[in-house]
mmCIF file of C-alpha atoms and ligand atoms in Angstrom:
data_model
loop_
_atom_site.group_PDB
_atom_site.id
_atom_site.type_symbol
_atom_site.label_atom_id
_atom_site.label_comp_id
_atom_site.label_asym_id
_atom_site.label_seq_id
_atom_site.Cartn_x
_atom_site.Cartn_y
_atom_site.Cartn_z
ATOM 1 C CA UNK A 1 115.112 88.632 -12.449
ATOM 2 C CA UNK A 2 118.998 88.422 -11.190
ATOM 3 C CA UNK A 3 118.064 91.716 -9.500
ATOM 4 C CA UNK A 4 115.048 90.292 -7.855
ATOM 5 C CA UNK A 5 116.536 87.485 -6.226
ATOM 6 C CA UNK A 6 119.644 89.663 -4.985
ATOM 7 C CA UNK A 7 117.072 92.179 -3.215
ATOM 8 C CA UNK A 8 115.162 89.374 -1.342
ATOM 9 C CA UNK A 9 117.791 86.960 -0.656
ATOM 10 C CA UNK A 10 118.908 88.879 2.855
ATOM 11 C CA UNK A 11 115.117 89.320 3.837
ATOM 12 C CA UNK A 12 114.530 85.594 3.469
ATOM 13 C CA UNK A 13 117.475 85.141 5.450
ATOM 14 C CA UNK A 14 115.736 86.481 8.559
ATOM 15 C CA UNK A 15 113.000 84.050 8.429
ATOM 16 C CA UNK A 16 112.966 81.033 10.700
ATOM 17 C CA UNK A 17 113.723 77.995 9.035
ATOM 18 C CA UNK A 18 113.227 74.190 10.146
ATOM 19 C CA UNK A 19 116.733 73.536 9.622
ATOM 20 C CA UNK A 20 116.161 70.997 6.917
ATOM 21 C CA UNK A 21 118.329 71.765 3.949
ATOM 22 C CA UNK A 22 118.355 70.114 0.463
ATOM 23 C CA UNK A 23 121.161 71.123 -1.929
ATOM 24 C CA UNK A 24 121.214 74.483 -0.288
ATOM 25 C CA UNK A 25 117.501 75.012 -0.286
ATOM 26 C CA UNK A 26 116.082 75.869 3.148
ATOM 27 C CA UNK A 27 112.516 74.951 4.606
ATOM 28 C CA UNK A 28 111.034 77.916 5.804
ATOM 29 C CA UNK A 29 109.183 77.537 9.134
ATOM 30 C CA UNK A 30 106.261 79.977 8.180
ATOM 31 C CA UNK A 31 102.988 79.811 10.292
ATOM 32 C CA UNK A 32 99.821 78.606 8.235
ATOM 33 C CA UNK A 33 98.121 81.737 7.044
ATOM 34 C CA UNK A 34 95.236 82.886 9.484
ATOM 35 C CA UNK A 35 92.831 82.704 7.036
ATOM 36 C CA UNK A 36 93.583 79.296 5.855
ATOM 37 C CA UNK A 37 93.237 77.913 9.595
ATOM 38 C CA UNK A 38 90.066 79.307 10.272
ATOM 39 C CA UNK A 39 88.732 77.953 6.934
ATOM 40 C CA UNK A 40 90.113 74.661 8.057
ATOM 41 C CA UNK A 41 88.389 74.787 11.277
ATOM 42 C CA UNK A 42 85.278 75.632 9.777
ATOM 43 C CA UNK A 43 85.238 72.840 7.206
ATOM 44 C CA UNK A 44 85.728 70.376 10.444
ATOM 45 C CA UNK A 45 82.833 71.998 12.175
ATOM 46 C CA UNK A 46 80.744 71.644 9.054
ATOM 47 C CA UNK A 47 81.499 68.598 8.681
ATOM 48 C CA UNK A 48 80.499 67.450 12.020
ATOM 49 C CA UNK A 49 77.129 69.133 11.480
ATOM 50 C CA UNK A 50 76.860 67.382 8.144
ATOM 51 C CA UNK A 51 77.454 64.168 10.029
ATOM 52 C CA UNK A 52 74.699 64.802 12.548
ATOM 53 C CA UNK A 53 72.086 66.180 10.215
ATOM 54 C CA UNK A 54 72.259 64.098 7.286
ATOM 55 C CA UNK A 55 72.798 60.171 6.735
ATOM 56 C CA UNK A 56 76.705 59.763 6.963
ATOM 57 C CA UNK A 57 79.115 56.899 8.526
ATOM 58 C CA UNK A 58 78.209 53.298 8.204
ATOM 59 C CA UNK A 59 77.739 51.095 10.973
ATOM 60 C CA UNK A 60 77.528 47.488 11.804
ATOM 61 C CA UNK A 61 74.044 47.068 10.854
ATOM 62 C CA UNK A 62 73.218 49.940 8.338
ATOM 63 C CA UNK A 63 74.557 53.564 8.606
ATOM 64 C CA UNK A 64 73.804 56.866 10.734
ATOM 65 C CA UNK A 65 70.695 58.105 9.609
ATOM 66 C CA UNK A 66 70.769 61.762 10.717
ATOM 67 C CA UNK A 67 68.397 63.776 12.514
ATOM 68 C CA UNK A 68 66.952 65.443 9.129
ATOM 69 C CA UNK A 69 65.525 62.182 8.198
ATOM 70 C CA UNK A 70 66.629 62.980 4.607
ATOM 71 C CA UNK A 71 67.126 60.042 2.236
ATOM 72 C CA UNK A 72 67.102 60.043 -1.674
ATOM 73 C CA UNK A 73 63.979 57.482 -1.813
ATOM 74 C CA UNK A 74 62.049 60.300 0.488
ATOM 75 C CA UNK A 75 63.347 62.858 -2.029
ATOM 76 C CA UNK A 76 62.265 60.962 -5.103
ATOM 77 C CA UNK A 77 58.722 60.355 -3.212
ATOM 78 C CA UNK A 78 58.504 63.917 -2.249
ATOM 79 C CA UNK A 79 58.906 65.148 -5.687
ATOM 80 C CA UNK A 80 56.712 62.246 -7.350
ATOM 81 C CA UNK A 81 53.910 63.420 -4.963
ATOM 82 C CA UNK A 82 54.375 67.049 -5.951
ATOM 83 C CA UNK A 83 54.245 66.103 -9.680
ATOM 84 C CA UNK A 84 51.174 64.061 -8.886
ATOM 85 C CA UNK A 85 49.541 66.694 -7.119
ATOM 86 C CA UNK A 86 50.090 68.975 -10.256
ATOM 87 C CA UNK A 87 48.516 66.115 -12.458
ATOM 88 C CA UNK A 88 45.651 65.453 -10.076
ATOM 89 C CA UNK A 89 43.222 67.852 -11.723
ATOM 90 C CA UNK A 90 44.009 66.562 -15.319
ATOM 91 C CA UNK A 91 43.341 62.874 -14.201
ATOM 92 C CA UNK A 92 40.372 63.755 -12.321
ATOM 93 C CA UNK A 93 38.950 65.338 -15.546
ATOM 94 C CA UNK A 94 40.223 62.489 -17.720
ATOM 95 C CA UNK A 95 38.893 60.003 -15.906
ATOM 96 C CA UNK A 96 35.296 61.423 -16.233
ATOM 97 C CA UNK A 97 35.792 61.836 -20.142
ATOM 98 C CA UNK A 98 35.633 59.861 -23.492
ATOM 99 C CA UNK A 99 38.904 59.686 -25.486
ATOM 100 C CA UNK A 100 37.085 62.176 -28.276
ATOM 101 C CA UNK A 101 36.259 64.515 -25.595
ATOM 102 C CA UNK A 102 39.683 64.695 -24.202
ATOM 103 C CA UNK A 103 41.262 65.048 -27.680
ATOM 104 C CA UNK A 104 39.030 67.907 -28.408
ATOM 105 C CA UNK A 105 39.969 69.836 -25.333
ATOM 106 C CA UNK A 106 42.219 72.455 -25.652
ATOM 107 C CA UNK A 107 43.627 72.035 -22.092
ATOM 108 C CA UNK A 108 43.684 68.450 -22.001
ATOM 109 C CA UNK A 109 44.975 67.442 -25.478
ATOM 110 C CA UNK A 110 48.401 68.659 -24.754
ATOM 111 C CA UNK A 111 48.901 66.982 -21.330
ATOM 112 C CA UNK A 112 47.177 63.595 -22.753
ATOM 113 C CA UNK A 113 49.392 63.464 -25.783
ATOM 114 C CA UNK A 114 52.594 64.317 -23.892
ATOM 115 C CA UNK A 115 51.665 61.792 -21.154
ATOM 116 C CA UNK A 116 50.552 58.966 -23.613
ATOM 117 C CA UNK A 117 53.719 59.483 -25.337
ATOM 118 C CA UNK A 118 55.545 58.741 -22.103
ATOM 119 C CA UNK A 119 53.503 55.529 -21.475
ATOM 120 C CA UNK A 120 53.839 54.411 -25.326
ATOM 121 C CA UNK A 121 57.652 54.400 -24.699
ATOM 122 C CA UNK A 122 57.511 51.784 -21.603
ATOM 123 C CA UNK A 123 54.447 49.875 -22.820
ATOM 124 C CA UNK A 124 54.441 49.893 -26.608
ATOM 125 C CA UNK A 125 57.682 50.761 -28.220
ATOM 126 C CA UNK A 126 59.318 47.244 -27.506
ATOM 127 C CA UNK A 127 56.888 45.850 -30.701
ATOM 128 C CA UNK A 128 55.903 49.214 -32.616
ATOM 129 C CA UNK A 129 58.991 51.017 -32.282
ATOM 130 C CA UNK A 130 60.477 53.754 -30.731
ATOM 131 C CA UNK A 131 58.791 56.087 -33.339
ATOM 132 C CA UNK A 132 55.762 54.219 -34.044
ATOM 133 C CA UNK A 133 56.823 53.058 -37.339
ATOM 134 C CA UNK A 134 56.438 49.475 -36.765
ATOM 135 C CA UNK A 135 58.270 46.316 -38.142
ATOM 136 C CA UNK A 136 57.184 43.071 -39.772
ATOM 137 C CA UNK A 137 54.429 41.798 -38.354
ATOM 138 C CA UNK A 138 53.896 45.122 -36.269
ATOM 139 C CA UNK A 139 51.827 47.580 -37.722
ATOM 140 C CA UNK A 140 53.024 51.321 -38.367
ATOM 141 C CA UNK A 141 51.107 53.404 -36.463
ATOM 142 C CA UNK A 142 52.015 56.636 -38.164
ATOM 143 C CA UNK A 143 50.276 56.010 -41.462
ATOM 144 C CA UNK A 144 46.445 55.782 -42.293
ATOM 145 C CA UNK A 145 46.052 52.414 -43.056
ATOM 146 C CA UNK A 146 44.702 50.492 -40.132
ATOM 147 C CA UNK A 147 43.778 46.994 -39.611
ATOM 148 C CA UNK A 148 40.876 47.658 -37.307
ATOM 149 C CA UNK A 149 40.268 51.466 -37.579
ATOM 150 C CA UNK A 150 41.992 54.745 -36.658
ATOM 151 C CA UNK A 151 39.262 56.523 -34.925
ATOM 152 C CA UNK A 152 39.874 57.196 -31.029
ATOM 153 C CA UNK A 153 37.123 54.805 -30.126
ATOM 154 C CA UNK A 154 38.545 52.028 -32.792
ATOM 155 C CA UNK A 155 42.178 52.851 -30.972
ATOM 156 C CA UNK A 156 40.916 52.566 -27.513
ATOM 157 C CA UNK A 157 39.437 49.141 -27.910
ATOM 158 C CA UNK A 158 42.331 47.692 -29.671
ATOM 159 C CA UNK A 159 44.437 49.082 -26.740
ATOM 160 C CA UNK A 160 42.297 47.872 -24.008
ATOM 161 C CA UNK A 161 41.412 44.235 -25.458
ATOM 162 C CA UNK A 162 44.202 43.675 -27.637
ATOM 163 C CA UNK A 163 44.011 41.460 -30.939
ATOM 164 C CA UNK A 164 43.878 37.825 -30.748
ATOM 165 C CA UNK A 165 45.045 38.200 -26.786
ATOM 166 C CA UNK A 166 44.094 34.916 -24.961
ATOM 167 C CA UNK A 167 43.536 36.494 -21.573
ATOM 168 C CA UNK A 168 40.674 39.047 -22.674
ATOM 169 C CA UNK A 169 37.290 37.779 -23.853
ATOM 170 C CA UNK A 170 36.461 41.024 -25.893
ATOM 171 C CA UNK A 171 39.787 40.813 -27.586
ATOM 172 C CA UNK A 172 39.638 41.618 -31.536
ATOM 173 C CA UNK A 173 39.751 38.128 -33.072
ATOM 174 C CA UNK A 174 37.795 37.041 -35.876
ATOM 175 C CA UNK A 175 40.133 34.197 -36.743
ATOM 176 C CA UNK A 176 43.620 34.205 -38.187
ATOM 177 C CA UNK A 177 44.472 34.762 -42.077
ATOM 178 C CA UNK A 178 44.066 30.578 -42.810
ATOM 179 C CA UNK A 179 46.933 28.705 -43.886
ATOM 180 C CA UNK A 180 46.097 28.114 -47.314
ATOM 181 C CA UNK A 181 49.333 25.894 -48.395
ATOM 182 C CA UNK A 182 49.943 23.854 -45.133
ATOM 183 C CA UNK A 183 46.220 23.176 -44.593
ATOM 184 C CA UNK A 184 46.168 22.089 -48.541
ATOM 185 C CA UNK A 185 43.289 24.563 -49.307
ATOM 186 C CA UNK A 186 45.107 25.458 -52.274
ATOM 187 C CA UNK A 187 47.608 23.687 -54.523
ATOM 188 C CA UNK A 188 50.906 25.132 -54.983
ATOM 189 C CA UNK A 189 49.965 26.297 -58.217
ATOM 190 C CA UNK A 190 46.773 28.054 -57.265
ATOM 191 C CA UNK A 191 48.920 29.838 -54.724
ATOM 192 C CA UNK A 192 51.389 30.859 -57.254
ATOM 193 C CA UNK A 193 48.600 32.387 -59.416
ATOM 194 C CA UNK A 194 46.550 34.114 -56.477
ATOM 195 C CA UNK A 195 49.811 35.789 -55.571
ATOM 196 C CA UNK A 196 50.548 37.005 -58.948
ATOM 197 C CA UNK A 197 46.916 38.362 -58.780
ATOM 198 C CA UNK A 198 47.584 39.974 -55.388
ATOM 199 C CA UNK A 199 50.850 41.376 -56.546
ATOM 200 C CA UNK A 200 49.106 42.989 -59.439
ATOM 201 C CA UNK A 201 46.804 44.691 -57.186
ATOM 202 C CA UNK A 202 49.203 46.973 -55.738
ATOM 203 C CA UNK A 203 51.574 47.019 -58.693
ATOM 204 C CA UNK A 204 49.389 48.220 -62.013
ATOM 205 C CA UNK A 205 52.536 48.340 -63.950
ATOM 206 C CA UNK A 206 52.854 44.227 -63.912
ATOM 207 C CA UNK A 207 51.892 43.063 -67.563
ATOM 208 C CA UNK A 208 49.013 41.045 -67.410
ATOM 209 C CA UNK A 209 49.506 37.186 -67.567
ATOM 210 C CA UNK A 210 47.386 34.106 -67.697
ATOM 211 C CA UNK A 211 48.506 33.421 -63.901
ATOM 212 C CA UNK A 212 46.935 36.832 -62.898
ATOM 213 C CA UNK A 213 43.658 35.986 -64.539
ATOM 214 C CA UNK A 214 43.357 32.449 -62.961
ATOM 215 C CA UNK A 215 44.442 34.006 -59.458
ATOM 216 C CA UNK A 216 41.729 36.643 -59.931
ATOM 217 C CA UNK A 217 39.157 33.841 -59.895
ATOM 218 C CA UNK A 218 41.075 32.292 -56.854
ATOM 219 C CA UNK A 219 40.900 35.111 -54.983
ATOM 220 C CA UNK A 220 37.124 35.869 -55.564
ATOM 221 C CA UNK A 221 36.383 32.114 -54.380
ATOM 222 C CA UNK A 222 38.853 32.021 -51.478
ATOM 223 C CA UNK A 223 39.948 35.466 -50.356
ATOM 224 C CA UNK A 224 37.531 38.202 -50.854
ATOM 225 C CA UNK A 225 35.291 37.068 -48.222
ATOM 226 C CA UNK A 226 37.577 38.470 -45.839
ATOM 227 C CA UNK A 227 39.822 41.155 -48.094
ATOM 228 C CA UNK A 228 36.896 41.887 -50.367
ATOM 229 C CA UNK A 229 36.679 42.421 -53.901
ATOM 230 C CA UNK A 230 39.713 43.974 -55.528
ATOM 231 C CA UNK A 231 41.611 43.544 -51.812
ATOM 232 C CA UNK A 232 40.331 46.555 -50.539
ATOM 233 C CA UNK A 233 40.264 44.911 -46.903
ATOM 234 C CA UNK A 234 38.106 44.634 -44.263
ATOM 235 C CA UNK A 235 38.047 46.359 -40.861
ATOM 236 C CA UNK A 236 35.712 44.245 -39.216
ATOM 237 C CA UNK A 237 37.345 41.275 -39.690
ATOM 238 C CA UNK A 238 41.080 42.694 -39.300
ATOM 239 C CA UNK A 239 41.957 41.806 -42.734
ATOM 240 C CA UNK A 240 44.502 44.386 -44.541
ATOM 241 C CA UNK A 241 44.116 46.137 -47.892
ATOM 242 C CA UNK A 242 46.313 44.389 -50.206
ATOM 243 C CA UNK A 243 45.883 46.840 -53.076
ATOM 244 C CA UNK A 244 48.582 49.256 -51.833
ATOM 245 C CA UNK A 245 51.939 49.596 -51.005
ATOM 246 C CA UNK A 246 51.495 49.379 -47.094
ATOM 247 C CA UNK A 247 52.223 45.784 -46.068
ATOM 248 C CA UNK A 248 52.066 44.193 -42.414
ATOM 249 C CA UNK A 249 54.390 41.345 -43.634
ATOM 250 C CA UNK A 250 55.482 42.054 -47.092
ATOM 251 C CA UNK A 251 54.532 42.232 -50.582
ATOM 252 C CA UNK A 252 57.656 40.614 -52.271
ATOM 253 C CA UNK A 253 56.907 37.452 -53.687
ATOM 254 C CA UNK A 254 58.992 35.304 -50.417
ATOM 255 C CA UNK A 255 56.817 36.873 -48.112
ATOM 256 C CA UNK A 256 53.567 36.519 -49.930
ATOM 257 C CA UNK A 257 54.588 32.737 -50.280
ATOM 258 C CA UNK A 258 55.254 32.592 -46.616
ATOM 259 C CA UNK A 259 51.868 34.427 -45.442
ATOM 260 C CA UNK A 260 49.765 31.987 -48.092
ATOM 261 C CA UNK A 261 51.707 28.932 -46.855
ATOM 262 C CA UNK A 262 51.454 29.338 -43.085
ATOM 263 C CA UNK A 263 48.552 31.845 -42.787
ATOM 264 C CA UNK A 264 49.098 34.858 -40.066
ATOM 265 C CA UNK A 265 47.721 35.735 -36.901
ATOM 266 C CA UNK A 266 49.494 38.690 -35.310
ATOM 267 C CA UNK A 267 49.078 39.041 -31.502
ATOM 268 C CA UNK A 268 48.679 42.188 -29.480
ATOM 269 C CA UNK A 269 48.418 41.967 -25.851
ATOM 270 C CA UNK A 270 45.298 43.325 -24.131
ATOM 271 C CA UNK A 271 46.105 46.344 -21.624
ATOM 272 C CA UNK A 272 43.057 46.423 -19.587
ATOM 273 C CA UNK A 273 44.468 44.600 -16.867
ATOM 274 C CA UNK A 274 48.088 46.201 -17.082
ATOM 275 C CA UNK A 275 47.287 49.827 -17.333
ATOM 276 C CA UNK A 276 44.145 51.880 -15.659
ATOM 277 C CA UNK A 277 41.646 53.257 -18.071
ATOM 278 C CA UNK A 278 42.940 56.881 -18.080
ATOM 279 C CA UNK A 279 46.009 56.034 -19.311
ATOM 280 C CA UNK A 280 44.890 53.945 -22.116
ATOM 281 C CA UNK A 281 42.866 56.882 -23.009
ATOM 282 C CA UNK A 282 45.799 58.859 -23.151
ATOM 283 C CA UNK A 283 47.821 56.502 -25.228
ATOM 284 C CA UNK A 284 44.544 56.428 -27.599
ATOM 285 C CA UNK A 285 44.619 60.332 -27.914
ATOM 286 C CA UNK A 286 48.879 59.856 -28.317
ATOM 287 C CA UNK A 287 48.562 57.152 -30.999
ATOM 288 C CA UNK A 288 45.401 59.408 -32.851
ATOM 289 C CA UNK A 289 47.624 62.395 -32.849
ATOM 290 C CA UNK A 290 50.504 60.576 -34.700
ATOM 291 C CA UNK A 291 49.470 61.401 -38.032
ATOM 292 C CA UNK A 292 46.932 58.565 -39.347
ATOM 293 C CA UNK A 293 43.823 59.260 -36.806
ATOM 294 C CA UNK A 294 40.691 59.097 -38.162
ATOM 295 C CA UNK A 295 37.325 60.972 -37.405
HETATM 296 C C1 LIG B 301 53.801 42.084 -27.728
HETATM 297 C C2 LIG B 301 53.875 43.242 -28.794
HETATM 298 C C3 LIG B 301 52.977 44.569 -28.845
HETATM 299 C C4 LIG B 301 52.915 45.641 -27.815
HETATM 300 C C5 LIG B 301 53.632 45.351 -26.456
HETATM 301 C C6 LIG B 301 51.972 46.454 -28.182
HETATM 302 N N1 LIG B 301 51.721 46.028 -29.581
HETATM 303 FE FE1 LIG B 301 50.050 47.061 -30.675
HETATM 304 N N2 LIG B 301 49.884 45.439 -32.078
HETATM 305 C C7 LIG B 301 50.815 44.408 -31.859
HETATM 306 C C8 LIG B 301 50.585 43.476 -33.281
HETATM 307 C C9 LIG B 301 51.206 42.053 -33.524
HETATM 308 C C10 LIG B 301 49.250 44.152 -33.606
HETATM 309 C C11 LIG B 301 48.946 43.817 -35.038
HETATM 310 C C12 LIG B 301 48.102 42.356 -34.605
HETATM 311 C C13 LIG B 301 47.459 42.004 -35.976
HETATM 312 O O1 LIG B 301 48.249 41.505 -36.609
HETATM 313 O O2 LIG B 301 46.139 41.856 -36.410
HETATM 314 C C14 LIG B 301 49.391 45.572 -32.997
HETATM 315 C C15 LIG B 301 48.157 46.177 -33.316
HETATM 316 C C16 LIG B 301 47.931 47.571 -32.815
HETATM 317 C C17 LIG B 301 46.928 48.617 -33.057
HETATM 318 C C18 LIG B 301 46.128 48.309 -34.315
HETATM 319 C C19 LIG B 301 46.562 48.843 -35.481
HETATM 320 C C20 LIG B 301 45.652 48.881 -36.802
HETATM 321 O O3 LIG B 301 45.986 48.945 -37.657
HETATM 322 O O4 LIG B 301 44.474 48.669 -36.400
HETATM 323 C C21 LIG B 301 47.137 49.462 -32.400
HETATM 324 C C22 LIG B 301 46.397 50.830 -32.412
HETATM 325 C C23 LIG B 301 48.335 49.193 -31.351
HETATM 326 N N3 LIG B 301 48.648 47.857 -31.775
HETATM 327 C C24 LIG B 301 48.678 50.026 -30.569
HETATM 328 C C25 LIG B 301 49.463 49.662 -29.270
HETATM 329 C C26 LIG B 301 49.561 50.157 -28.170
HETATM 330 C C27 LIG B 301 49.131 51.774 -27.917
HETATM 331 C C28 LIG B 301 50.359 49.629 -27.519
HETATM 332 C C29 LIG B 301 50.952 50.060 -25.883
HETATM 333 C C30 LIG B 301 49.952 50.050 -24.897
HETATM 334 C C31 LIG B 301 50.575 48.529 -28.115
HETATM 335 N N4 LIG B 301 50.260 48.336 -29.206
HETATM 336 C C32 LIG B 301 51.398 47.490 -27.659
HETATM 337 C C33 LIG B 301 51.825 44.161 -31.103
HETATM 338 C C34 LIG B 301 52.051 44.424 -29.883
HETATM 339 C C1 LIG B 302 39.160 34.210 -42.521
HETATM 340 C C2 LIG B 302 39.438 35.609 -43.402
HETATM 341 C C3 LIG B 302 40.623 35.339 -44.517
HETATM 342 C C4 LIG B 302 40.810 34.958 -45.690
HETATM 343 C C5 LIG B 302 39.498 33.950 -46.406
HETATM 344 C C6 LIG B 302 41.859 35.376 -46.384
HETATM 345 N N1 LIG B 302 42.549 35.992 -45.533
HETATM 346 FE FE1 LIG B 302 44.240 37.007 -45.730
HETATM 347 N N2 LIG B 302 44.423 38.076 -44.082
HETATM 348 C C7 LIG B 302 43.259 37.821 -43.140
HETATM 349 C C8 LIG B 302 43.757 38.517 -41.708
HETATM 350 C C9 LIG B 302 42.857 38.482 -40.662
HETATM 351 C C10 LIG B 302 45.282 39.216 -41.986
HETATM 352 C C11 LIG B 302 45.752 39.670 -40.919
HETATM 353 C C12 LIG B 302 46.710 38.848 -40.563
HETATM 354 C C13 LIG B 302 47.368 39.565 -39.208
HETATM 355 O O1 LIG B 302 47.295 40.663 -39.109
HETATM 356 O O2 LIG B 302 48.522 38.773 -38.604
HETATM 357 C C14 LIG B 302 45.470 38.484 -43.267
HETATM 358 C C15 LIG B 302 46.604 38.872 -44.204
HETATM 359 C C16 LIG B 302 46.931 38.573 -45.473
HETATM 360 C C17 LIG B 302 47.895 38.990 -46.090
HETATM 361 C C18 LIG B 302 49.246 39.566 -45.337
HETATM 362 C C19 LIG B 302 49.496 41.367 -45.866
HETATM 363 C C20 LIG B 302 50.468 42.107 -45.299
HETATM 364 O O3 LIG B 302 49.770 43.483 -45.442
HETATM 365 O O4 LIG B 302 51.701 41.735 -45.243
HETATM 366 C C21 LIG B 302 48.178 38.341 -47.368
HETATM 367 C C22 LIG B 302 49.143 38.722 -48.502
HETATM 368 C C23 LIG B 302 46.768 38.050 -47.565
HETATM 369 N N3 LIG B 302 46.274 37.938 -46.016
HETATM 370 C C24 LIG B 302 46.026 37.202 -48.745
HETATM 371 C C25 LIG B 302 45.336 36.436 -48.636
HETATM 372 C C26 LIG B 302 44.886 35.767 -49.879
HETATM 373 C C27 LIG B 302 45.673 35.909 -51.112
HETATM 374 C C28 LIG B 302 43.803 34.960 -49.550
HETATM 375 C C29 LIG B 302 42.996 33.943 -50.299
HETATM 376 C C30 LIG B 302 43.844 32.956 -50.790
HETATM 377 C C31 LIG B 302 43.646 35.341 -48.205
HETATM 378 N N4 LIG B 302 44.556 36.125 -47.666
HETATM 379 C C32 LIG B 302 42.409 35.024 -47.468
HETATM 380 C C33 LIG B 302 42.209 36.999 -43.175
HETATM 381 C C34 LIG B 302 41.811 36.462 -44.036
#
């Protein structure tokens, strides 16, 4: 290192300096490298051209729009138009077909499922969950238990007209689950007994008791008209099966007491006025594909 410094020192002395010296360190007055100057000038020329062609400087009442007419909105619109054009042949076919025909078409099915999934995320996931597994009062759409049926047509009808939806005359509404407690249709004791019976339907391990026996009679008189003998449910009325471990609201004593006291009547909005028929068909194909779809 020491050697090198000696060698270069005399050379350096010949270089023109600016005359500035700090603690013995002089400032050279070398010209800027030529390539650097050219790149610098090229940048200026490019920047001027860019400002003329593309939107650039703000002005008093907006901004310079540039001669290209480019904007992010236009770019988005162009790309959407491209995507729409690519989808058009599929959408035209879907418009002519039933959900069952779409689901059976090897070319359209994957398209409908993907497109339905996107529409589900926007329109349905708030209530049914991002993974469609539902929540208390919002049915799970992954399993094969259905309030109103799991065929493509059933699902299509449910989405189109909703359930107990106020703004659709054809909505699914065969009446709510009555409020047996609040409306004094059953006494506290009768409710206690019928709950014991309902719990025994899904939990065969429960030991027999007089409450269950009494509940059985109460059930036959008050509940079987909708939930059927043995609580197997009735899709015509949207009365869920009570004889398995799948619950819309819950099968624990507290939730059952709430259901029997105040009744239940879940509301699902009708989508006939919010979404076009093609989107509803794709949603039906998507929901049907989730695992619980029926023939
Ligand atoms: C505001 C909440 C809400 C939104 C949004 C909603 N649902 Fe529902 N959905 C419900 C409720 C609540 C029920 C159950 C109604 C009942 O208790 O009878 C239901 C029931 C259903 C059923 C019937 C399930 C069965 O077991 O028969 C299907 C299918 C369904 N929804 C699909 C969808 C689809 C697809 C969308 C989006 C287009 C959607 N829902 C949007 C609340 C919603
Ligand atoms: C008029 C028809 C009708 C009668 C009568 C009726 N239910 Fe219901 N029940 C329904 C409907 C419809 C639902 C679903 C409500 C909903 O989707 O929000 C339901 C829901 C339930 C639930 C909730 C199930 C869950 O998965 O969380 C229970 C429990 C139940 N009923 C028990 C009974 C019992 C016990 C009786 C008799 C004392 C009875 N129901 C009588 C129509 C009826």
